[in-house]
Amino acid sequence: MQKPSDLAAGIETTSEFKRFSQKNDVFSRAFWDSSVRTDETDAFFASYRMEATPRRGDGFTQRDFALRNASWLISDIMTDRFAGQGRREGFQAPISNDTPVADDKHLFDSPKAASADVKKVSRFFGADLCGVTALDPRWLYDTRVDVRDMSQADLGLPEGLSHVIVLGHEMDKDLVRTYPSALGGAATGREYSHEAAIVMQLAAYIRNLGYQAVASMNDTGLVIPMAVQAGLGEYARNQLVITQKFGPRLRFSKIFTDMPLDIDQPKRPGVAKFCDICTKCADACPVKALPFGSPKVGGGTSSIQGVKKWTSDAEKCFSFWAKLSSDCAICMRVCPFNRDLSSWPHRLWLRLALSPARRLALWLDRYRAGRLKPSSWWARR
């Protein structure tokens, strides 16, 4: 299963590789697997539907949950459209086309010109990053989930798709600093709502040019290896893609298309080498769900098999989310790459971190700003 381009992306597969079935995603398992589903996980999902239980702790008040849930609204509206037909789109099924494919194709001078066009339009709609890679079937789910009975169903992708456009959406850096909190969850929800609009609009633009374009968020395939192959960043110990513009502070969406595009090349500037000496995310994880040591092959039911990489304990991770009644991104907050990389001191730090002076960069990270109290975020004007 190993491909010649895998080395450049830092991807290592073995003979045990097999495509992942979305039914085994820990969020899907929380609906059918008694080893994952509990009263707490049921309450976790219900809390996003006006059934949250506010508490006195800073970051978990009624106002914190209200902002978090409101931030998810647009994503929720889109996702619920066809749930009655078994399609929870954007999460457990690709997003349905709201516009047809035009009969006539707009012909670009070259694939390079077509990619430049797509990237320009992605910025217009609000994407913060955009990369293109060839469609790699390894990262497509083997099957998707029909949410009516949690049975397995075909992905439903059309024939002839050849490329994936991967979009990055920056999360609010101050809200990320408040994790773990319901308030911090607003950073996640806002970007899901943003990306739902952006990915659907860009896909509609491509269909209007006469090409197939299937909009996708967390559904249909594993976006992290796609983002790495599209040159947007490098995989890290905390299971996130580290980008040179926003660090780990992004959500990703994608579009599957048959549009002839020029692909971007993966880049390995040195994030993995930094992660080799840094364990801040694993140290900070309250339930010790993140790995120490070197990348390994294997993992639990909710892990893809036959890929050598850092792999989290998804069951431990989600159990902590359920206890919080909100998502946790402590691993993102404490990551040394989570900084304002638009400022020159942090860009200088980045150069050190990606160089043989990485141990100095790790030592200097002690001076980076720490957690922001949710009440302090509210107090800011």
Coordinates of C-alpha atoms in Angstrom, one line a residue:
M1 CA 0.0 0.0 0.0
Q2 CA 3.0 2.3 0.3
K3 CA 3.2 4.9 -2.4
P4 CA 6.3 6.7 -3.8
S5 CA 4.9 10.1 -2.6
D6 CA 4.3 8.9 0.9
L7 CA 7.8 9.6 2.1
A8 CA 7.4 13.3 1.3
A9 CA 4.2 13.4 3.3
G10 CA 5.6 11.4 6.3
I11 CA 3.1 8.6 5.7
E12 CA 4.1 5.0 6.4
T13 CA 1.6 2.2 5.8
T14 CA 2.1 -1.5 6.3
S15 CA 0.7 -4.8 4.9
E16 CA -2.0 -4.6 7.7
F17 CA -3.5 -1.5 6.2
K18 CA -7.2 -1.4 5.6
R19 CA -9.6 1.5 5.0
F20 CA -11.5 2.8 8.0
S21 CA -15.2 2.2 8.4
Q22 CA -17.0 5.3 9.7
K23 CA -19.1 3.1 12.0
N24 CA -16.0 2.7 14.1
D25 CA -15.5 6.4 14.6
V26 CA -15.8 7.0 18.3
F27 CA -18.7 9.5 17.8
S28 CA -20.6 7.0 15.8
R29 CA -19.8 4.3 18.3
A30 CA -21.4 6.5 21.0
F31 CA -24.7 5.6 19.4
W32 CA -24.4 1.8 19.0
D33 CA -21.4 0.5 21.0
S34 CA -22.2 -0.2 24.7
S35 CA -18.5 0.1 25.6
V36 CA -18.6 3.7 24.6
R37 CA -22.2 4.8 25.0
T38 CA -23.2 6.0 28.5
D39 CA -25.6 8.4 30.1
E40 CA -22.8 11.0 30.0
T41 CA -22.3 10.6 26.3
D42 CA -26.0 10.9 25.7
A43 CA -26.1 14.0 27.8
F44 CA -23.1 15.4 25.9
F45 CA -24.9 15.2 22.5
A46 CA -28.1 16.6 24.1
S47 CA -26.2 19.6 25.5
Y48 CA -25.8 20.9 22.0
R49 CA -29.6 21.0 21.6
M50 CA -30.5 23.4 24.3
E51 CA -30.3 20.7 27.0
A52 CA -27.0 21.8 28.5
T53 CA -26.7 21.8 32.3
P54 CA -24.8 25.0 33.3
R55 CA -22.7 24.9 36.4
R56 CA -20.8 27.3 38.5
G57 CA -17.3 26.6 37.1
D58 CA -15.8 29.3 35.1
G59 CA -16.4 28.6 31.4
F60 CA -19.5 26.4 32.0
T61 CA -22.2 29.0 32.7
Q62 CA -25.4 29.4 30.8
R63 CA -23.9 32.2 28.8
D64 CA -20.9 30.0 27.9
F65 CA -23.1 27.2 26.7
A66 CA -25.4 29.7 24.9
L67 CA -22.5 31.0 22.8
R68 CA -21.2 27.6 22.1
N69 CA -24.5 26.3 20.9
A70 CA -25.3 29.4 18.9
S71 CA -21.9 29.0 17.1
W72 CA -23.0 25.6 15.8
L73 CA -26.3 26.8 14.5
I74 CA -25.6 27.1 10.8
S75 CA -23.7 23.8 10.7
D76 CA -26.6 22.1 12.6
I77 CA -29.2 23.4 10.1
M78 CA -27.2 22.1 7.2
T79 CA -26.5 18.8 8.9
D80 CA -30.1 18.1 9.9
R81 CA -31.6 18.7 6.5
F82 CA -31.6 15.0 5.4
A83 CA -31.2 13.2 8.8
G84 CA -34.6 11.7 8.3
Q85 CA -33.2 9.9 5.2
G86 CA -30.2 8.6 7.2
R87 CA -27.8 11.3 6.1
R88 CA -26.3 13.5 8.7
E89 CA -24.4 15.5 6.1
G90 CA -21.1 17.0 6.9
F91 CA -20.4 14.4 9.6
Q92 CA -21.8 11.0 8.5
A93 CA -22.5 11.6 4.8
P94 CA -21.2 14.0 2.1
I95 CA -23.2 17.2 1.6
S96 CA -25.8 17.0 -1.1
N97 CA -25.5 19.1 -4.2
D98 CA -27.8 22.1 -4.0
T99 CA -27.0 23.1 -7.6
P100 CA -26.6 20.9 -10.7
V101 CA -23.4 20.5 -12.7
A102 CA -23.5 22.9 -15.7
D103 CA -23.8 21.2 -19.1
D104 CA -20.9 23.2 -20.6
K105 CA -17.4 23.1 -19.1
H106 CA -15.3 26.2 -18.6
L107 CA -11.8 25.3 -20.0
F108 CA -8.8 26.7 -18.2
D109 CA -5.5 27.3 -20.0
S110 CA -3.8 24.7 -17.7
P111 CA -4.3 22.7 -14.5
K112 CA -2.1 25.3 -12.8
A113 CA -4.5 28.1 -13.9
A114 CA -7.5 26.1 -12.6
S115 CA -5.9 25.6 -9.2
A116 CA -5.0 29.3 -8.9
D117 CA -8.6 30.1 -9.8
V118 CA -10.0 27.7 -7.1
K119 CA -7.6 29.1 -4.5
K120 CA -8.6 32.7 -5.3
V121 CA -12.3 31.9 -5.0
S122 CA -11.7 29.9 -1.8
R123 CA -10.2 33.1 -0.2
F124 CA -13.1 35.1 -1.5
F125 CA -15.6 32.9 0.3
G126 CA -13.5 33.0 3.5
A127 CA -11.1 30.0 3.6
D128 CA -7.9 30.7 5.4
L129 CA -5.9 27.9 3.6
C130 CA -6.4 25.9 0.4
G131 CA -4.4 23.1 -1.0
V132 CA -5.0 20.5 -3.7
T133 CA -4.0 16.8 -3.9
A134 CA -4.8 13.8 -6.0
L135 CA -7.7 11.7 -4.6
D136 CA -6.1 8.9 -2.6
P137 CA -8.7 6.1 -2.1
R138 CA -6.9 4.9 1.0
W139 CA -8.3 7.7 3.0
L140 CA -11.9 7.3 1.9
Y141 CA -14.1 5.5 4.4
D142 CA -14.8 1.9 3.5
T143 CA -18.5 2.7 4.3
R144 CA -20.5 5.5 5.8
V145 CA -23.2 5.4 8.5
D146 CA -26.9 5.5 8.0
V147 CA -27.9 7.5 11.2
R148 CA -31.4 6.0 11.3
D149 CA -30.2 2.6 12.5
M150 CA -26.4 3.1 12.5
S151 CA -26.0 0.5 9.7
Q152 CA -23.3 0.8 7.1
A153 CA -24.0 2.4 3.7
D154 CA -22.1 3.2 0.5
L155 CA -20.4 6.5 0.4
G156 CA -22.4 7.5 -2.6
L157 CA -19.6 9.4 -4.4
P158 CA -20.0 9.8 -8.2
E159 CA -17.6 8.1 -10.6
G160 CA -14.7 10.0 -12.1
L161 CA -13.5 12.1 -9.1
S162 CA -9.8 12.7 -9.3
H163 CA -8.8 15.5 -7.0
V164 CA -9.4 16.8 -3.4
I165 CA -9.4 20.5 -2.6
V166 CA -8.6 20.8 1.1
L167 CA -9.6 24.0 2.9
G168 CA -8.3 25.2 6.3
H169 CA -10.4 27.4 8.7
E170 CA -8.7 29.2 11.5
M171 CA -10.1 28.9 15.0
D172 CA -10.3 32.0 17.2
K173 CA -7.0 32.1 19.1
D174 CA -8.3 33.7 22.3
L175 CA -11.2 31.3 22.6
V176 CA -8.8 28.4 22.1
R177 CA -6.8 29.7 25.0
T178 CA -9.9 29.1 27.3
Y179 CA -10.0 25.3 26.8
P180 CA -11.2 23.2 28.5
S181 CA -14.5 25.1 28.7
A182 CA -17.9 25.2 27.0
L183 CA -16.8 28.7 26.0
G184 CA -13.8 27.3 24.2
G185 CA -16.2 25.0 22.3
A186 CA -17.5 28.1 20.5
A187 CA -14.2 28.3 18.6
T188 CA -15.0 24.9 17.2
G189 CA -18.6 25.5 16.5
R190 CA -18.0 28.8 14.8
E191 CA -15.6 27.3 12.3
Y192 CA -17.9 24.4 11.5
S193 CA -20.6 26.9 10.7
H194 CA -18.2 29.0 8.7
E195 CA -16.8 26.0 6.8
A196 CA -20.2 24.6 6.0
A197 CA -21.0 27.8 4.1
I198 CA -17.6 28.1 2.5
V199 CA -17.3 24.5 1.3
M200 CA -20.8 24.5 -0.1
Q201 CA -20.3 27.8 -1.9
L202 CA -17.0 26.8 -3.4
A203 CA -18.4 23.4 -4.5
A204 CA -21.4 25.3 -6.1
Y205 CA -18.9 27.5 -8.0
I206 CA -17.1 24.5 -9.4
R207 CA -20.3 22.8 -10.5
N208 CA -21.3 26.0 -12.2
L209 CA -18.1 25.7 -14.2
G210 CA -19.2 22.3 -15.4
Y211 CA -17.3 20.0 -13.1
Q212 CA -18.4 17.6 -10.3
A213 CA -17.8 18.9 -6.8
V214 CA -18.9 17.1 -3.7
A215 CA -18.7 19.2 -0.5
S216 CA -17.5 17.4 2.6
M217 CA -16.6 18.2 6.2
N218 CA -15.9 15.4 8.7
D219 CA -17.6 12.9 6.5
T220 CA -16.6 10.5 3.7
G221 CA -12.9 10.3 4.4
L222 CA -10.0 11.1 6.7
V223 CA -9.1 14.8 6.1
I224 CA -5.8 14.8 8.1
P225 CA -3.8 12.8 5.6
M226 CA -5.5 14.7 2.7
A227 CA -4.4 18.0 4.3
V228 CA -0.9 16.7 4.7
Q229 CA -0.8 15.5 1.1
A230 CA -2.1 18.8 -0.1
G231 CA 0.9 20.6 1.5
L232 CA -1.0 22.4 4.2
G233 CA 1.0 21.1 7.1
E234 CA 2.6 18.2 9.0
Y235 CA 1.2 15.6 11.3
A236 CA 2.0 16.0 15.0
R237 CA 1.9 14.0 18.2
N238 CA -1.4 15.7 19.2
Q239 CA -3.1 14.1 16.2
L240 CA -3.4 17.6 14.6
V241 CA -2.0 19.1 11.4
I242 CA 0.6 21.8 12.2
T243 CA 0.5 24.6 9.7
Q244 CA 3.1 27.3 9.3
K245 CA 0.5 30.1 9.3
F246 CA -1.8 29.1 12.1
G247 CA -0.1 26.2 13.9
P248 CA -2.6 23.6 15.0
R249 CA -5.5 26.0 15.3
L250 CA -7.7 25.0 12.3
R251 CA -10.6 22.9 11.2
F252 CA -10.5 21.3 7.7
S253 CA -13.1 20.7 5.0
K254 CA -12.7 19.3 1.5
I255 CA -14.2 19.0 -1.9
F256 CA -14.0 16.0 -4.1
T257 CA -13.9 16.9 -7.8
D258 CA -13.1 15.8 -11.4
M259 CA -11.8 19.3 -12.2
P260 CA -8.3 19.0 -13.8
L261 CA -6.1 20.7 -11.2
D262 CA -2.4 21.1 -10.4
I263 CA -1.6 19.4 -7.2
D264 CA 0.4 20.8 -4.3
Q265 CA 3.4 18.9 -2.9
P266 CA 3.5 17.8 0.8
K267 CA 6.0 19.6 3.0
R268 CA 7.9 18.3 6.0
P269 CA 9.7 21.3 7.5
G270 CA 10.5 19.7 10.8
V271 CA 7.3 19.5 12.9
A272 CA 7.7 15.7 13.5
K273 CA 11.3 16.2 14.7
F274 CA 10.1 18.8 17.2
C275 CA 7.4 16.4 18.4
D276 CA 10.1 13.8 18.9
I277 CA 11.5 16.0 21.8
C278 CA 8.2 17.5 22.9
T279 CA 5.5 15.8 25.0
K280 CA 3.6 18.9 26.2
C281 CA 0.3 17.7 24.7
A282 CA 0.6 14.2 26.2
D283 CA 1.7 15.6 29.5
A284 CA -1.3 18.0 29.7
C285 CA -4.0 15.5 28.6
P286 CA -6.1 14.9 31.7
V287 CA -7.0 11.3 30.8
K288 CA -3.6 10.4 29.2
A289 CA -5.2 9.7 25.9
L290 CA -2.2 11.0 23.8
P291 CA 0.9 8.9 23.2
F292 CA 4.4 9.2 24.5
G293 CA 7.3 7.7 22.6
S294 CA 7.7 7.2 18.8
P295 CA 5.0 6.6 16.2
K296 CA 3.7 3.1 16.2
V297 CA 1.4 0.9 14.1
G298 CA -1.9 -0.1 15.6
G299 CA -4.5 1.4 18.0
G300 CA -8.0 0.7 19.2
T301 CA -11.2 0.2 17.3
S302 CA -11.5 3.9 16.4
S303 CA -8.0 4.0 14.9
I304 CA -7.1 3.3 11.3
Q305 CA -5.1 0.1 11.1
G306 CA -1.8 -0.4 9.3
V307 CA -0.4 3.1 9.5
K308 CA 2.6 4.0 11.5
K309 CA 1.8 7.2 13.4
W310 CA 1.1 8.8 16.7
T311 CA -2.3 7.5 17.7
S312 CA -4.6 8.6 20.5
D313 CA -6.8 6.5 22.8
A314 CA -10.1 7.8 21.3
E315 CA -12.2 6.1 24.0
K316 CA -10.4 7.9 26.8
C317 CA -10.5 11.2 24.9
F318 CA -14.2 11.1 24.3
S319 CA -15.0 10.0 27.8
F320 CA -13.4 13.2 29.0
W321 CA -15.5 15.2 26.5
A322 CA -18.6 13.6 27.9
K323 CA -17.6 14.5 31.5
L324 CA -17.1 18.1 30.4
S325 CA -20.3 18.2 28.3
S326 CA -18.1 20.0 25.8
D327 CA -15.2 19.3 23.5
C328 CA -11.7 19.5 24.8
A329 CA -8.8 20.9 23.0
I330 CA -6.2 21.2 25.7
C331 CA -3.7 19.5 23.3
M332 CA -4.2 22.3 20.9
R333 CA -3.9 25.0 23.5
V334 CA -0.7 23.8 25.0
C335 CA 1.0 22.9 21.7
P336 CA 4.1 25.1 21.3
F337 CA 3.0 25.9 17.7
N338 CA -0.2 27.4 19.0
R339 CA 0.9 31.0 18.8
D340 CA 0.3 34.1 16.7
L341 CA 2.5 33.3 13.8
S342 CA 1.7 36.6 12.1
S343 CA 4.0 38.4 14.5
W344 CA 7.8 38.5 13.9
P345 CA 8.8 37.2 17.4
H346 CA 6.7 34.1 16.9
R347 CA 7.9 33.7 13.3
L348 CA 11.5 33.8 14.6
W349 CA 10.5 31.1 17.2
L350 CA 9.0 29.0 14.4
R351 CA 12.3 29.2 12.5
L352 CA 14.1 27.9 15.6
A353 CA 11.5 25.1 16.2
L354 CA 12.0 23.8 12.6
S355 CA 15.8 23.9 12.8
P356 CA 18.4 21.9 14.7
A357 CA 17.9 24.6 17.4
R358 CA 14.5 23.0 18.3
R359 CA 15.5 22.3 21.9
L360 CA 16.2 26.0 22.4
A361 CA 12.7 26.7 20.9
L362 CA 11.2 24.2 23.3
W363 CA 12.9 25.9 26.2
L364 CA 11.7 29.3 25.1
D365 CA 8.1 28.1 24.8
R366 CA 7.8 28.5 28.6
Y367 CA 7.4 32.2 27.9
R368 CA 4.3 31.7 25.7
A369 CA 1.0 33.0 27.1
G370 CA -0.9 30.4 29.1
R371 CA -4.6 29.6 29.6
L372 CA -7.0 32.5 29.5
K373 CA -9.8 32.4 32.0
P374 CA -13.2 32.3 30.3
S375 CA -14.4 35.1 32.6
S376 CA -11.5 37.2 31.4
W377 CA -12.5 36.6 27.8
W378 CA -16.0 37.8 28.5
A379 CA -14.6 40.9 30.3
R380 CA -12.6 42.0 27.3
R381 CA -14.0 44.8 25.2

